[in-house]
């Protein structure tokens, strides 16, 4: 009897170990699950390579220290003209809508060049310009992009998104069939570069690259609207790695957005949404 | 002797429990360290409240299902005009620079209203419009904002950023003294809302809120440039929670950017940087 007691105690203790470990894991696992935002592409979150590389300081290039500073030349308008210009620009952009029905009519490529040049004027963390705009015109390539996106989107709708998201999108009549990926004459895929390379081949840190590229996209949307072209801002979920490989982009580039660009089709409809009023979005102190 | 064995075994087992627990914790901590990007505001990453809330589905509001769909009305320009418009818009925006020397001359508030209305035309995930623009004109409030930012920025430069970042910024002559926070007639603080509220008080998910608000900022920068005002896109590091509290914004709002807005001061200089050429940022397929 006494001889068995230690064995019994040992068994109890092993059980305690198990219980502790299980208790330890469950919040961790739960945390992991909670952090998995279903609508954020796994590929976008993959910046681990950058962290690893940062460890090895020699691989990273420091910016050149000598940049001349010059007088800033500014175009100033009379007050009345400023008000008029700001009003006109608001009216132009307020007519922008996300259009999901795009005709197959070709668009002037000079305009596409200009709107991308315009996007490239965006500010970026420490002037790193961490963007790549891939313009796809080739019908076969567009169709292969559509194949990948529809395949993944169907899984997103069926499994990854959850019923709330599907309901939130229902009123916009959004689903996994993306006809515009074939019909739009141009697809612009916008990649953020999680790091860059200096002239000597060393890696260059791209500070705030996602915010910078999103700002560039905002300017791109303004430029498209100004030119009379339509698009819809899409973030193809979980398609990043496959589309990156299809387009032969390097690992350091992550797909952030895809814009199908063209003219609206004749029967194009949009949800009759209202925008928030100025006092709902602005606070003055 | 036999009587003491169970006690000994128990002690050994408790030690085993401790060892296991310690081993469990250490990789978790390491992971946490790797994820700490020094240039990303802790406050920006704090979306945990949203995750917690998601557990309780009843708290979350589903979007109204019924939204009418209407014909899209489009303004189309002749091809020649499209090219001209896109060229002109590029030239206008290519003159935009980040200006750190801002005069204290007042600006017409109607223009500020218009540029913020324009920013509010940006697209957003599931049309959630997850932005708040706080316009600060009050000199005392501007000075308190400057106090917070310079205090944190000094720590950033001294401790948080590391020598590489400091070097990368040196050529832009950026440091922790931010005179423009006092001199600029207007500061626009842009908050992203990590979630919203429906009419009935239930929480509403704000999909892709950081990307959406950054796009709105891109449009805001274009609108400011169009009106002849200057700014510099800043991301006050680790100042988010203090500035949010100072301005009385709720916890669900996180500071994403701060734009000091005004006219350039007479002696304003800018670093003589070049932008990448079109073929460095665009790939055609």
PDB file of C-alpha atoms in Angstrom, chain A residues 2-3 5-6 9-10 13-14 16-17 20-21 24-25 28 30-31 34-35 37 39-40 47 50-52 54-55 57 60-72 74-77 79 82-83 85-87 89-90 92-99 105-106 108 110-111 113-118 120-123 126-138 141 164-165 167-173 193 205 207-208 210-211 214-215 217-219 221-223 225-230 233 235 237 247 249 256-257 263-264 266-276 278 280-285, chain B residues 2-3 5-6 9-10 13 16-17 20-21 24 28 34-37 39-40 44 47 50-52 54-55 57 60-72 74-77 79 82-83 85-87 89-90 92-99 105-106 108 110-118 120-123 126-138 141 163-165 167-173 193 205 207-208 210-211 214-215 217-219 221-223 225-230 233 235 237 247 249 256-257 263-264 266-276 278 280-285:
ATOM      1  CA  UNK A   2       2.717   2.457   1.091  1.00  0.00           C
ATOM      2  CA  UNK A   3       4.804   1.195  -1.768  1.00  0.00           C
ATOM      3  CA  UNK A   5       1.603   5.750  -2.956  1.00  0.00           C
ATOM      4  CA  UNK A   6       4.595   7.348  -4.786  1.00  0.00           C
ATOM      5  CA  UNK A   9       1.354  10.691  -6.585  1.00  0.00           C
ATOM      6  CA  UNK A  10       3.533  10.590  -9.688  1.00  0.00           C
ATOM      7  CA  UNK A  13       1.463  15.007 -10.840  1.00  0.00           C
ATOM      8  CA  UNK A  14       1.794  13.994 -14.495  1.00  0.00           C
ATOM      9  CA  UNK A  16      -1.303  18.169 -13.267  1.00  0.00           C
ATOM     10  CA  UNK A  17       1.459  18.815 -15.805  1.00  0.00           C
ATOM     11  CA  UNK A  20      -1.295  23.084 -16.919  1.00  0.00           C
ATOM     12  CA  UNK A  21       0.005  22.588 -20.419  1.00  0.00           C
ATOM     13  CA  UNK A  24      -1.508  27.211 -21.326  1.00  0.00           C
ATOM     14  CA  UNK A  25      -2.162  26.193 -24.864  1.00  0.00           C
ATOM     15  CA  UNK A  28      -2.636  30.718 -27.053  1.00  0.00           C
ATOM     16  CA  UNK A  30      -7.551  30.915 -29.112  1.00  0.00           C
ATOM     17  CA  UNK A  31      -5.407  34.014 -29.514  1.00  0.00           C
ATOM     18  CA  UNK A  34      -8.617  35.429 -33.031  1.00  0.00           C
ATOM     19  CA  UNK A  35      -5.704  37.022 -34.819  1.00  0.00           C
ATOM     20  CA  UNK A  37      -8.482  38.070 -39.732  1.00  0.00           C
ATOM     21  CA  UNK A  39     -10.182  39.190 -44.772  1.00  0.00           C
ATOM     22  CA  UNK A  40      -6.456  39.846 -44.595  1.00  0.00           C
ATOM     23  CA  UNK A  47       6.973  40.391 -43.428  1.00  0.00           C
ATOM     24  CA  UNK A  50      12.321  41.533 -43.351  1.00  0.00           C
ATOM     25  CA  UNK A  51      12.637  41.066 -39.595  1.00  0.00           C
ATOM     26  CA  UNK A  52      15.049  38.224 -40.004  1.00  0.00           C
ATOM     27  CA  UNK A  54      17.219  43.205 -40.082  1.00  0.00           C
ATOM     28  CA  UNK A  55      19.177  41.108 -37.642  1.00  0.00           C
ATOM     29  CA  UNK A  57      22.875  44.823 -40.288  1.00  0.00           C
ATOM     30  CA  UNK A  60      21.078  46.631 -45.200  1.00  0.00           C
ATOM     31  CA  UNK A  61      21.977  49.752 -47.038  1.00  0.00           C
ATOM     32  CA  UNK A  62      21.849  53.111 -45.335  1.00  0.00           C
ATOM     33  CA  UNK A  63      20.505  55.964 -47.414  1.00  0.00           C
ATOM     34  CA  UNK A  64      22.987  58.304 -49.002  1.00  0.00           C
ATOM     35  CA  UNK A  65      23.472  61.203 -46.647  1.00  0.00           C
ATOM     36  CA  UNK A  66      24.012  63.958 -49.177  1.00  0.00           C
ATOM     37  CA  UNK A  67      20.911  65.351 -50.750  1.00  0.00           C
ATOM     38  CA  UNK A  68      20.856  69.011 -51.690  1.00  0.00           C
ATOM     39  CA  UNK A  69      18.089  71.117 -50.220  1.00  0.00           C
ATOM     40  CA  UNK A  70      16.556  73.611 -52.618  1.00  0.00           C
ATOM     41  CA  UNK A  71      13.988  76.411 -52.398  1.00  0.00           C
ATOM     42  CA  UNK A  72      10.448  75.100 -52.733  1.00  0.00           C
ATOM     43  CA  UNK A  74       4.888  77.044 -54.985  1.00  0.00           C
ATOM     44  CA  UNK A  75       1.841  77.863 -57.105  1.00  0.00           C
ATOM     45  CA  UNK A  76      -0.546  79.971 -55.088  1.00  0.00           C
ATOM     46  CA  UNK A  77      -4.077  80.795 -56.208  1.00  0.00           C
ATOM     47  CA  UNK A  79      -8.566  82.783 -52.234  1.00  0.00           C
ATOM     48  CA  UNK A  82      -8.836  78.191 -54.160  1.00  0.00           C
ATOM     49  CA  UNK A  83     -12.407  77.810 -52.971  1.00  0.00           C
ATOM     50  CA  UNK A  85     -10.913  74.730 -57.315  1.00  0.00           C
ATOM     51  CA  UNK A  86     -11.557  72.778 -54.115  1.00  0.00           C
ATOM     52  CA  UNK A  87     -15.307  72.799 -54.812  1.00  0.00           C
ATOM     53  CA  UNK A  89     -12.475  68.845 -57.343  1.00  0.00           C
ATOM     54  CA  UNK A  90     -14.938  67.697 -54.694  1.00  0.00           C
ATOM     55  CA  UNK A  92     -15.556  65.615 -59.698  1.00  0.00           C
ATOM     56  CA  UNK A  93     -14.555  63.027 -57.095  1.00  0.00           C
ATOM     57  CA  UNK A  94     -17.986  62.794 -55.473  1.00  0.00           C
ATOM     58  CA  UNK A  95     -19.209  61.256 -58.755  1.00  0.00           C
ATOM     59  CA  UNK A  96     -16.705  58.400 -58.402  1.00  0.00           C
ATOM     60  CA  UNK A  97     -18.329  55.059 -57.700  1.00  0.00           C
ATOM     61  CA  UNK A  98     -17.037  51.516 -57.493  1.00  0.00           C
ATOM     62  CA  UNK A  99     -18.218  50.090 -60.801  1.00  0.00           C
ATOM     63  CA  UNK A 105     -13.803  48.745 -75.085  1.00  0.00           C
ATOM     64  CA  UNK A 106     -10.108  49.562 -75.225  1.00  0.00           C
ATOM     65  CA  UNK A 108      -5.905  54.910 -74.514  1.00  0.00           C
ATOM     66  CA  UNK A 110      -1.275  57.019 -72.740  1.00  0.00           C
ATOM     67  CA  UNK A 111      -3.933  57.700 -70.126  1.00  0.00           C
ATOM     68  CA  UNK A 113       0.701  55.685 -68.272  1.00  0.00           C
ATOM     69  CA  UNK A 114      -0.301  59.117 -66.990  1.00  0.00           C
ATOM     70  CA  UNK A 115      -2.463  57.866 -64.128  1.00  0.00           C
ATOM     71  CA  UNK A 116       0.307  55.535 -62.954  1.00  0.00           C
ATOM     72  CA  UNK A 117       2.870  58.332 -63.198  1.00  0.00           C
ATOM     73  CA  UNK A 118       0.459  60.375 -61.084  1.00  0.00           C
ATOM     74  CA  UNK A 120       3.970  57.575 -58.368  1.00  0.00           C
ATOM     75  CA  UNK A 121       3.970  61.163 -57.060  1.00  0.00           C
ATOM     76  CA  UNK A 122       2.633  59.903 -53.699  1.00  0.00           C
ATOM     77  CA  UNK A 123       4.734  60.493 -50.602  1.00  0.00           C
ATOM     78  CA  UNK A 126      11.741  58.132 -46.164  1.00  0.00           C
ATOM     79  CA  UNK A 127      11.061  58.527 -49.946  1.00  0.00           C
ATOM     80  CA  UNK A 128      11.368  54.793 -50.656  1.00  0.00           C
ATOM     81  CA  UNK A 129       8.575  54.670 -53.305  1.00  0.00           C
ATOM     82  CA  UNK A 130       7.717  51.051 -52.386  1.00  0.00           C
ATOM     83  CA  UNK A 131       5.266  50.305 -55.230  1.00  0.00           C
ATOM     84  CA  UNK A 132       5.047  48.241 -58.395  1.00  0.00           C
ATOM     85  CA  UNK A 133       2.100  48.685 -60.754  1.00  0.00           C
ATOM     86  CA  UNK A 134       1.543  45.673 -62.997  1.00  0.00           C
ATOM     87  CA  UNK A 135      -0.664  46.580 -65.963  1.00  0.00           C
ATOM     88  CA  UNK A 136      -2.256  43.502 -67.550  1.00  0.00           C
ATOM     89  CA  UNK A 137      -3.733  43.893 -71.040  1.00  0.00           C
ATOM     90  CA  UNK A 138      -3.162  40.364 -72.390  1.00  0.00           C
ATOM     91  CA  UNK A 141      -3.313  36.510 -68.691  1.00  0.00           C
ATOM     92  CA  UNK A 164     -21.572  38.284 -41.263  1.00  0.00           C
ATOM     93  CA  UNK A 165     -19.177  39.325 -43.988  1.00  0.00           C
ATOM     94  CA  UNK A 167     -24.288  39.488 -45.416  1.00  0.00           C
ATOM     95  CA  UNK A 168     -22.376  42.789 -45.320  1.00  0.00           C
ATOM     96  CA  UNK A 169     -21.414  42.296 -48.960  1.00  0.00           C
ATOM     97  CA  UNK A 170     -24.789  40.996 -50.122  1.00  0.00           C
ATOM     98  CA  UNK A 171     -26.317  44.470 -50.341  1.00  0.00           C
ATOM     99  CA  UNK A 172     -23.486  45.468 -52.671  1.00  0.00           C
ATOM    100  CA  UNK A 173     -24.354  42.400 -54.824  1.00  0.00           C
ATOM    101  CA  UNK A 193       7.493  46.111 -51.770  1.00  0.00           C
ATOM    102  CA  UNK A 205      14.073  49.222 -45.444  1.00  0.00           C
ATOM    103  CA  UNK A 207       9.125  52.176 -43.792  1.00  0.00           C
ATOM    104  CA  UNK A 208       5.318  52.243 -43.662  1.00  0.00           C
ATOM    105  CA  UNK A 210       1.512  49.453 -46.828  1.00  0.00           C
ATOM    106  CA  UNK A 211       0.290  52.921 -45.840  1.00  0.00           C
ATOM    107  CA  UNK A 214      -2.439  52.759 -50.137  1.00  0.00           C
ATOM    108  CA  UNK A 215      -1.928  56.533 -50.364  1.00  0.00           C
ATOM    109  CA  UNK A 217      -3.747  54.037 -54.696  1.00  0.00           C
ATOM    110  CA  UNK A 218      -5.900  56.908 -53.439  1.00  0.00           C
ATOM    111  CA  UNK A 219      -4.117  59.246 -55.839  1.00  0.00           C
ATOM    112  CA  UNK A 221      -8.265  56.505 -58.024  1.00  0.00           C
ATOM    113  CA  UNK A 222      -8.456  60.319 -58.210  1.00  0.00           C
ATOM    114  CA  UNK A 223      -6.459  60.294 -61.462  1.00  0.00           C
ATOM    115  CA  UNK A 225     -11.832  59.560 -62.084  1.00  0.00           C
ATOM    116  CA  UNK A 226     -10.304  62.749 -63.479  1.00  0.00           C
ATOM    117  CA  UNK A 227      -9.673  60.977 -66.789  1.00  0.00           C
ATOM    118  CA  UNK A 228     -13.213  59.583 -67.031  1.00  0.00           C
ATOM    119  CA  UNK A 229     -12.348  55.944 -66.401  1.00  0.00           C
ATOM    120  CA  UNK A 230     -14.024  53.667 -63.866  1.00  0.00           C
ATOM    121  CA  UNK A 233     -11.051  48.802 -55.560  1.00  0.00           C
ATOM    122  CA  UNK A 235      -8.294  43.249 -52.425  1.00  0.00           C
ATOM    123  CA  UNK A 237      -8.146  37.629 -50.610  1.00  0.00           C
ATOM    124  CA  UNK A 247       3.129  37.527 -62.926  1.00  0.00           C
ATOM    125  CA  UNK A 249       7.005  39.197 -59.254  1.00  0.00           C
ATOM    126  CA  UNK A 256      -2.179  44.891 -52.053  1.00  0.00           C
ATOM    127  CA  UNK A 257      -4.927  45.799 -54.531  1.00  0.00           C
ATOM    128  CA  UNK A 263     -15.395  52.409 -69.304  1.00  0.00           C
ATOM    129  CA  UNK A 264     -18.610  51.346 -67.594  1.00  0.00           C
ATOM    130  CA  UNK A 266     -24.032  50.455 -70.845  1.00  0.00           C
ATOM    131  CA  UNK A 267     -26.213  48.687 -68.296  1.00  0.00           C
ATOM    132  CA  UNK A 268     -23.820  49.284 -65.355  1.00  0.00           C
ATOM    133  CA  UNK A 269     -25.609  49.706 -62.043  1.00  0.00           C
ATOM    134  CA  UNK A 270     -24.321  50.735 -58.612  1.00  0.00           C
ATOM    135  CA  UNK A 271     -25.866  50.342 -55.168  1.00  0.00           C
ATOM    136  CA  UNK A 272     -27.709  53.527 -54.234  1.00  0.00           C
ATOM    137  CA  UNK A 273     -25.498  54.272 -51.228  1.00  0.00           C
ATOM    138  CA  UNK A 274     -25.222  57.608 -49.475  1.00  0.00           C
ATOM    139  CA  UNK A 275     -21.970  59.014 -48.140  1.00  0.00           C
ATOM    140  CA  UNK A 276     -21.599  60.351 -44.619  1.00  0.00           C
ATOM    141  CA  UNK A 278     -19.138  66.445 -43.453  1.00  0.00           C
ATOM    142  CA  UNK A 280     -20.250  62.976 -39.509  1.00  0.00           C
ATOM    143  CA  UNK A 281     -16.604  62.701 -40.541  1.00  0.00           C
ATOM    144  CA  UNK A 282     -15.068  66.008 -39.387  1.00  0.00           C
ATOM    145  CA  UNK A 283     -14.507  67.424 -35.893  1.00  0.00           C
ATOM    146  CA  UNK A 284     -13.134  70.952 -35.447  1.00  0.00           C
ATOM    147  CA  UNK A 285     -11.096  71.996 -32.404  1.00  0.00           C
TER     148      UNK A 285
ATOM    149  CA  UNK B   2       8.669   5.586   2.641  1.00  0.00           C
ATOM    150  CA  UNK B   3       6.409   8.196   4.136  1.00  0.00           C
ATOM    151  CA  UNK B   5       8.749   9.644  -0.887  1.00  0.00           C
ATOM    152  CA  UNK B   6       5.342  10.916  -2.055  1.00  0.00           C
ATOM    153  CA  UNK B   9       7.771  12.951  -5.933  1.00  0.00           C
ATOM    154  CA  UNK B  10       5.244  15.741  -5.634  1.00  0.00           C
ATOM    155  CA  UNK B  13       6.457  16.961 -10.357  1.00  0.00           C
ATOM    156  CA  UNK B  16       8.388  19.573 -13.973  1.00  0.00           C
ATOM    157  CA  UNK B  17       5.222  21.681 -14.247  1.00  0.00           C
ATOM    158  CA  UNK B  20       7.092  22.971 -18.929  1.00  0.00           C
ATOM    159  CA  UNK B  21       5.391  26.275 -18.317  1.00  0.00           C
ATOM    160  CA  UNK B  24       5.993  27.183 -23.239  1.00  0.00           C
ATOM    161  CA  UNK B  28       5.914  33.157 -27.336  1.00  0.00           C
ATOM    162  CA  UNK B  34      10.193  39.924 -33.545  1.00  0.00           C
ATOM    163  CA  UNK B  35       6.803  41.443 -34.220  1.00  0.00           C
ATOM    164  CA  UNK B  36       7.664  44.746 -32.568  1.00  0.00           C
ATOM    165  CA  UNK B  37       8.253  46.996 -35.579  1.00  0.00           C
ATOM    166  CA  UNK B  39       8.139  52.405 -36.498  1.00  0.00           C
ATOM    167  CA  UNK B  40       4.605  51.144 -36.043  1.00  0.00           C
ATOM    168  CA  UNK B  44      -2.314  51.251 -34.276  1.00  0.00           C
ATOM    169  CA  UNK B  47      -7.315  45.836 -32.553  1.00  0.00           C
ATOM    170  CA  UNK B  50     -12.464  44.165 -31.943  1.00  0.00           C
ATOM    171  CA  UNK B  51     -11.490  40.505 -31.840  1.00  0.00           C
ATOM    172  CA  UNK B  52     -12.885  40.050 -28.368  1.00  0.00           C
ATOM    173  CA  UNK B  54     -16.438  39.459 -32.447  1.00  0.00           C
ATOM    174  CA  UNK B  55     -16.886  36.486 -30.139  1.00  0.00           C
ATOM    175  CA  UNK B  57     -22.105  37.809 -32.310  1.00  0.00           C
ATOM    176  CA  UNK B  60     -22.477  43.010 -34.008  1.00  0.00           C
ATOM    177  CA  UNK B  61     -24.815  44.527 -36.465  1.00  0.00           C
ATOM    178  CA  UNK B  62     -25.286  43.035 -39.899  1.00  0.00           C
ATOM    179  CA  UNK B  63     -25.626  45.508 -42.717  1.00  0.00           C
ATOM    180  CA  UNK B  64     -29.096  46.299 -43.950  1.00  0.00           C
ATOM    181  CA  UNK B  65     -29.797  43.980 -46.836  1.00  0.00           C
ATOM    182  CA  UNK B  66     -31.937  46.251 -48.886  1.00  0.00           C
ATOM    183  CA  UNK B  67     -30.089  48.792 -50.945  1.00  0.00           C
ATOM    184  CA  UNK B  68     -31.551  49.786 -54.285  1.00  0.00           C
ATOM    185  CA  UNK B  69     -29.323  49.365 -57.306  1.00  0.00           C
ATOM    186  CA  UNK B  70     -29.515  52.203 -59.794  1.00  0.00           C
ATOM    187  CA  UNK B  71     -28.080  52.929 -63.235  1.00  0.00           C
ATOM    188  CA  UNK B  72     -24.582  54.399 -63.029  1.00  0.00           C
ATOM    189  CA  UNK B  74     -20.940  58.424 -66.252  1.00  0.00           C
ATOM    190  CA  UNK B  75     -19.136  61.467 -67.649  1.00  0.00           C
ATOM    191  CA  UNK B  76     -17.090  60.417 -70.656  1.00  0.00           C
ATOM    192  CA  UNK B  77     -14.542  62.669 -72.334  1.00  0.00           C
ATOM    193  CA  UNK B  79      -9.989  60.469 -76.129  1.00  0.00           C
ATOM    194  CA  UNK B  82      -8.804  62.236 -71.605  1.00  0.00           C
ATOM    195  CA  UNK B  83      -5.123  62.283 -72.496  1.00  0.00           C
ATOM    196  CA  UNK B  85      -6.756  65.799 -68.530  1.00  0.00           C
ATOM    197  CA  UNK B  86      -4.569  62.927 -67.333  1.00  0.00           C
ATOM    198  CA  UNK B  87      -1.435  64.832 -68.407  1.00  0.00           C
ATOM    199  CA  UNK B  89      -3.427  66.169 -63.458  1.00  0.00           C
ATOM    200  CA  UNK B  90      -0.038  64.455 -63.492  1.00  0.00           C
ATOM    201  CA  UNK B  92      -0.305  69.310 -61.028  1.00  0.00           C
ATOM    202  CA  UNK B  93       0.437  66.445 -58.638  1.00  0.00           C
ATOM    203  CA  UNK B  94       4.072  66.040 -59.684  1.00  0.00           C
ATOM    204  CA  UNK B  95       4.671  69.485 -58.153  1.00  0.00           C
ATOM    205  CA  UNK B  96       3.479  68.248 -54.751  1.00  0.00           C
ATOM    206  CA  UNK B  97       6.269  68.021 -52.197  1.00  0.00           C
ATOM    207  CA  UNK B  98       6.337  67.297 -48.484  1.00  0.00           C
ATOM    208  CA  UNK B  99       6.869  70.766 -47.042  1.00  0.00           C
ATOM    209  CA  UNK B 105      -0.948  82.724 -42.482  1.00  0.00           C
ATOM    210  CA  UNK B 106      -4.567  81.664 -42.102  1.00  0.00           C
ATOM    211  CA  UNK B 108      -9.872  79.757 -45.968  1.00  0.00           C
ATOM    212  CA  UNK B 110     -14.179  76.611 -46.792  1.00  0.00           C
ATOM    213  CA  UNK B 111     -11.232  75.050 -48.610  1.00  0.00           C
ATOM    214  CA  UNK B 112     -10.499  72.806 -45.602  1.00  0.00           C
ATOM    215  CA  UNK B 113     -14.142  71.703 -45.552  1.00  0.00           C
ATOM    216  CA  UNK B 114     -14.007  70.937 -49.271  1.00  0.00           C
ATOM    217  CA  UNK B 115     -10.779  68.911 -49.138  1.00  0.00           C
ATOM    218  CA  UNK B 116     -12.138  66.816 -46.258  1.00  0.00           C
ATOM    219  CA  UNK B 117     -15.433  66.281 -48.081  1.00  0.00           C
ATOM    220  CA  UNK B 118     -13.308  65.142 -51.035  1.00  0.00           C
ATOM    221  CA  UNK B 120     -14.689  61.346 -47.698  1.00  0.00           C
ATOM    222  CA  UNK B 121     -15.485  60.204 -51.262  1.00  0.00           C
ATOM    223  CA  UNK B 122     -12.860  57.452 -50.945  1.00  0.00           C
ATOM    224  CA  UNK B 123     -13.988  53.847 -51.280  1.00  0.00           C
ATOM    225  CA  UNK B 126     -18.138  47.270 -47.521  1.00  0.00           C
ATOM    226  CA  UNK B 127     -18.793  51.075 -47.594  1.00  0.00           C
ATOM    227  CA  UNK B 128     -18.058  51.530 -43.883  1.00  0.00           C
ATOM    228  CA  UNK B 129     -16.312  54.962 -44.252  1.00  0.00           C
ATOM    229  CA  UNK B 130     -14.074  54.262 -41.212  1.00  0.00           C
ATOM    230  CA  UNK B 131     -12.498  57.726 -40.888  1.00  0.00           C
ATOM    231  CA  UNK B 132     -12.562  60.735 -38.559  1.00  0.00           C
ATOM    232  CA  UNK B 133     -10.802  63.956 -39.551  1.00  0.00           C
ATOM    233  CA  UNK B 134      -9.981  66.152 -36.574  1.00  0.00           C
ATOM    234  CA  UNK B 135      -9.221  69.716 -37.697  1.00  0.00           C
ATOM    235  CA  UNK B 136      -7.232  71.632 -35.072  1.00  0.00           C
ATOM    236  CA  UNK B 137      -7.109  75.447 -35.410  1.00  0.00           C
ATOM    237  CA  UNK B 138      -6.842  76.428 -31.721  1.00  0.00           C
ATOM    238  CA  UNK B 141      -4.324  72.854 -28.644  1.00  0.00           C
ATOM    239  CA  UNK B 163      20.781  54.235 -36.069  1.00  0.00           C
ATOM    240  CA  UNK B 164      19.705  53.088 -39.535  1.00  0.00           C
ATOM    241  CA  UNK B 165      16.395  54.864 -39.453  1.00  0.00           C
ATOM    242  CA  UNK B 167      20.460  57.926 -40.959  1.00  0.00           C
ATOM    243  CA  UNK B 168      17.704  57.306 -43.509  1.00  0.00           C
ATOM    244  CA  UNK B 169      15.896  60.406 -42.259  1.00  0.00           C
ATOM    245  CA  UNK B 170      18.983  62.595 -41.911  1.00  0.00           C
ATOM    246  CA  UNK B 171      19.145  63.427 -45.606  1.00  0.00           C
ATOM    247  CA  UNK B 172      15.559  64.697 -45.388  1.00  0.00           C
ATOM    248  CA  UNK B 173      16.714  66.924 -42.482  1.00  0.00           C
ATOM    249  CA  UNK B 193     -12.053  53.612 -36.724  1.00  0.00           C
ATOM    250  CA  UNK B 205     -17.061  45.573 -38.505  1.00  0.00           C
ATOM    251  CA  UNK B 207     -13.113  45.736 -43.010  1.00  0.00           C
ATOM    252  CA  UNK B 208      -9.708  46.885 -44.269  1.00  0.00           C
ATOM    253  CA  UNK B 210      -6.317  51.038 -42.350  1.00  0.00           C
ATOM    254  CA  UNK B 211      -6.073  50.607 -46.135  1.00  0.00           C
ATOM    255  CA  UNK B 214      -4.884  55.558 -46.215  1.00  0.00           C
ATOM    256  CA  UNK B 215      -6.648  55.715 -49.598  1.00  0.00           C
ATOM    257  CA  UNK B 217      -5.515  60.328 -47.202  1.00  0.00           C
ATOM    258  CA  UNK B 218      -4.163  59.944 -50.742  1.00  0.00           C
ATOM    259  CA  UNK B 219      -7.261  61.675 -52.078  1.00  0.00           C
ATOM    260  CA  UNK B 221      -3.312  65.036 -50.453  1.00  0.00           C
ATOM    261  CA  UNK B 222      -4.448  65.388 -54.071  1.00  0.00           C
ATOM    262  CA  UNK B 223      -7.220  67.795 -53.000  1.00  0.00           C
ATOM    263  CA  UNK B 225      -2.363  70.134 -53.857  1.00  0.00           C
ATOM    264  CA  UNK B 226      -5.200  71.043 -56.216  1.00  0.00           C
ATOM    265  CA  UNK B 227      -6.190  73.917 -53.899  1.00  0.00           C
ATOM    266  CA  UNK B 228      -2.638  75.265 -53.631  1.00  0.00           C
ATOM    267  CA  UNK B 229      -2.009  74.266 -50.010  1.00  0.00           C
ATOM    268  CA  UNK B 230       1.011  72.368 -48.730  1.00  0.00           C
ATOM    269  CA  UNK B 233       2.473  63.393 -44.370  1.00  0.00           C
ATOM    270  CA  UNK B 235       2.811  59.352 -38.737  1.00  0.00           C
ATOM    271  CA  UNK B 237       5.085  57.405 -33.650  1.00  0.00           C
ATOM    272  CA  UNK B 247      -8.661  65.318 -28.436  1.00  0.00           C
ATOM    273  CA  UNK B 249     -11.573  60.632 -29.321  1.00  0.00           C
ATOM    274  CA  UNK B 256      -3.092  57.034 -38.468  1.00  0.00           C
ATOM    275  CA  UNK B 257      -1.687  60.317 -39.816  1.00  0.00           C
ATOM    276  CA  UNK B 263       0.999  77.936 -47.210  1.00  0.00           C
ATOM    277  CA  UNK B 264       4.750  77.344 -47.432  1.00  0.00           C
ATOM    278  CA  UNK B 266       8.899  82.194 -47.781  1.00  0.00           C
ATOM    279  CA  UNK B 267      12.197  80.446 -47.132  1.00  0.00           C
ATOM    280  CA  UNK B 268      10.765  76.909 -47.365  1.00  0.00           C
ATOM    281  CA  UNK B 269      13.221  74.376 -48.768  1.00  0.00           C
ATOM    282  CA  UNK B 270      12.773  70.753 -49.812  1.00  0.00           C
ATOM    283  CA  UNK B 271      15.327  67.993 -50.373  1.00  0.00           C
ATOM    284  CA  UNK B 272      16.210  67.816 -54.065  1.00  0.00           C
ATOM    285  CA  UNK B 273      14.893  64.274 -54.496  1.00  0.00           C
ATOM    286  CA  UNK B 274      14.072  62.616 -57.806  1.00  0.00           C
ATOM    287  CA  UNK B 275      11.105  60.336 -58.324  1.00  0.00           C
ATOM    288  CA  UNK B 276      11.405  56.926 -59.946  1.00  0.00           C
ATOM    289  CA  UNK B 278       7.551  55.202 -65.113  1.00  0.00           C
ATOM    290  CA  UNK B 280      10.868  51.743 -62.709  1.00  0.00           C
ATOM    291  CA  UNK B 281       7.392  51.487 -61.197  1.00  0.00           C
ATOM    292  CA  UNK B 282       5.280  50.009 -64.012  1.00  0.00           C
ATOM    293  CA  UNK B 283       5.377  46.583 -65.663  1.00  0.00           C
ATOM    294  CA  UNK B 284       3.112  45.814 -68.638  1.00  0.00           C
ATOM    295  CA  UNK B 285       1.879  42.292 -69.419  1.00  0.00           C
TER     296      UNK B 285
END
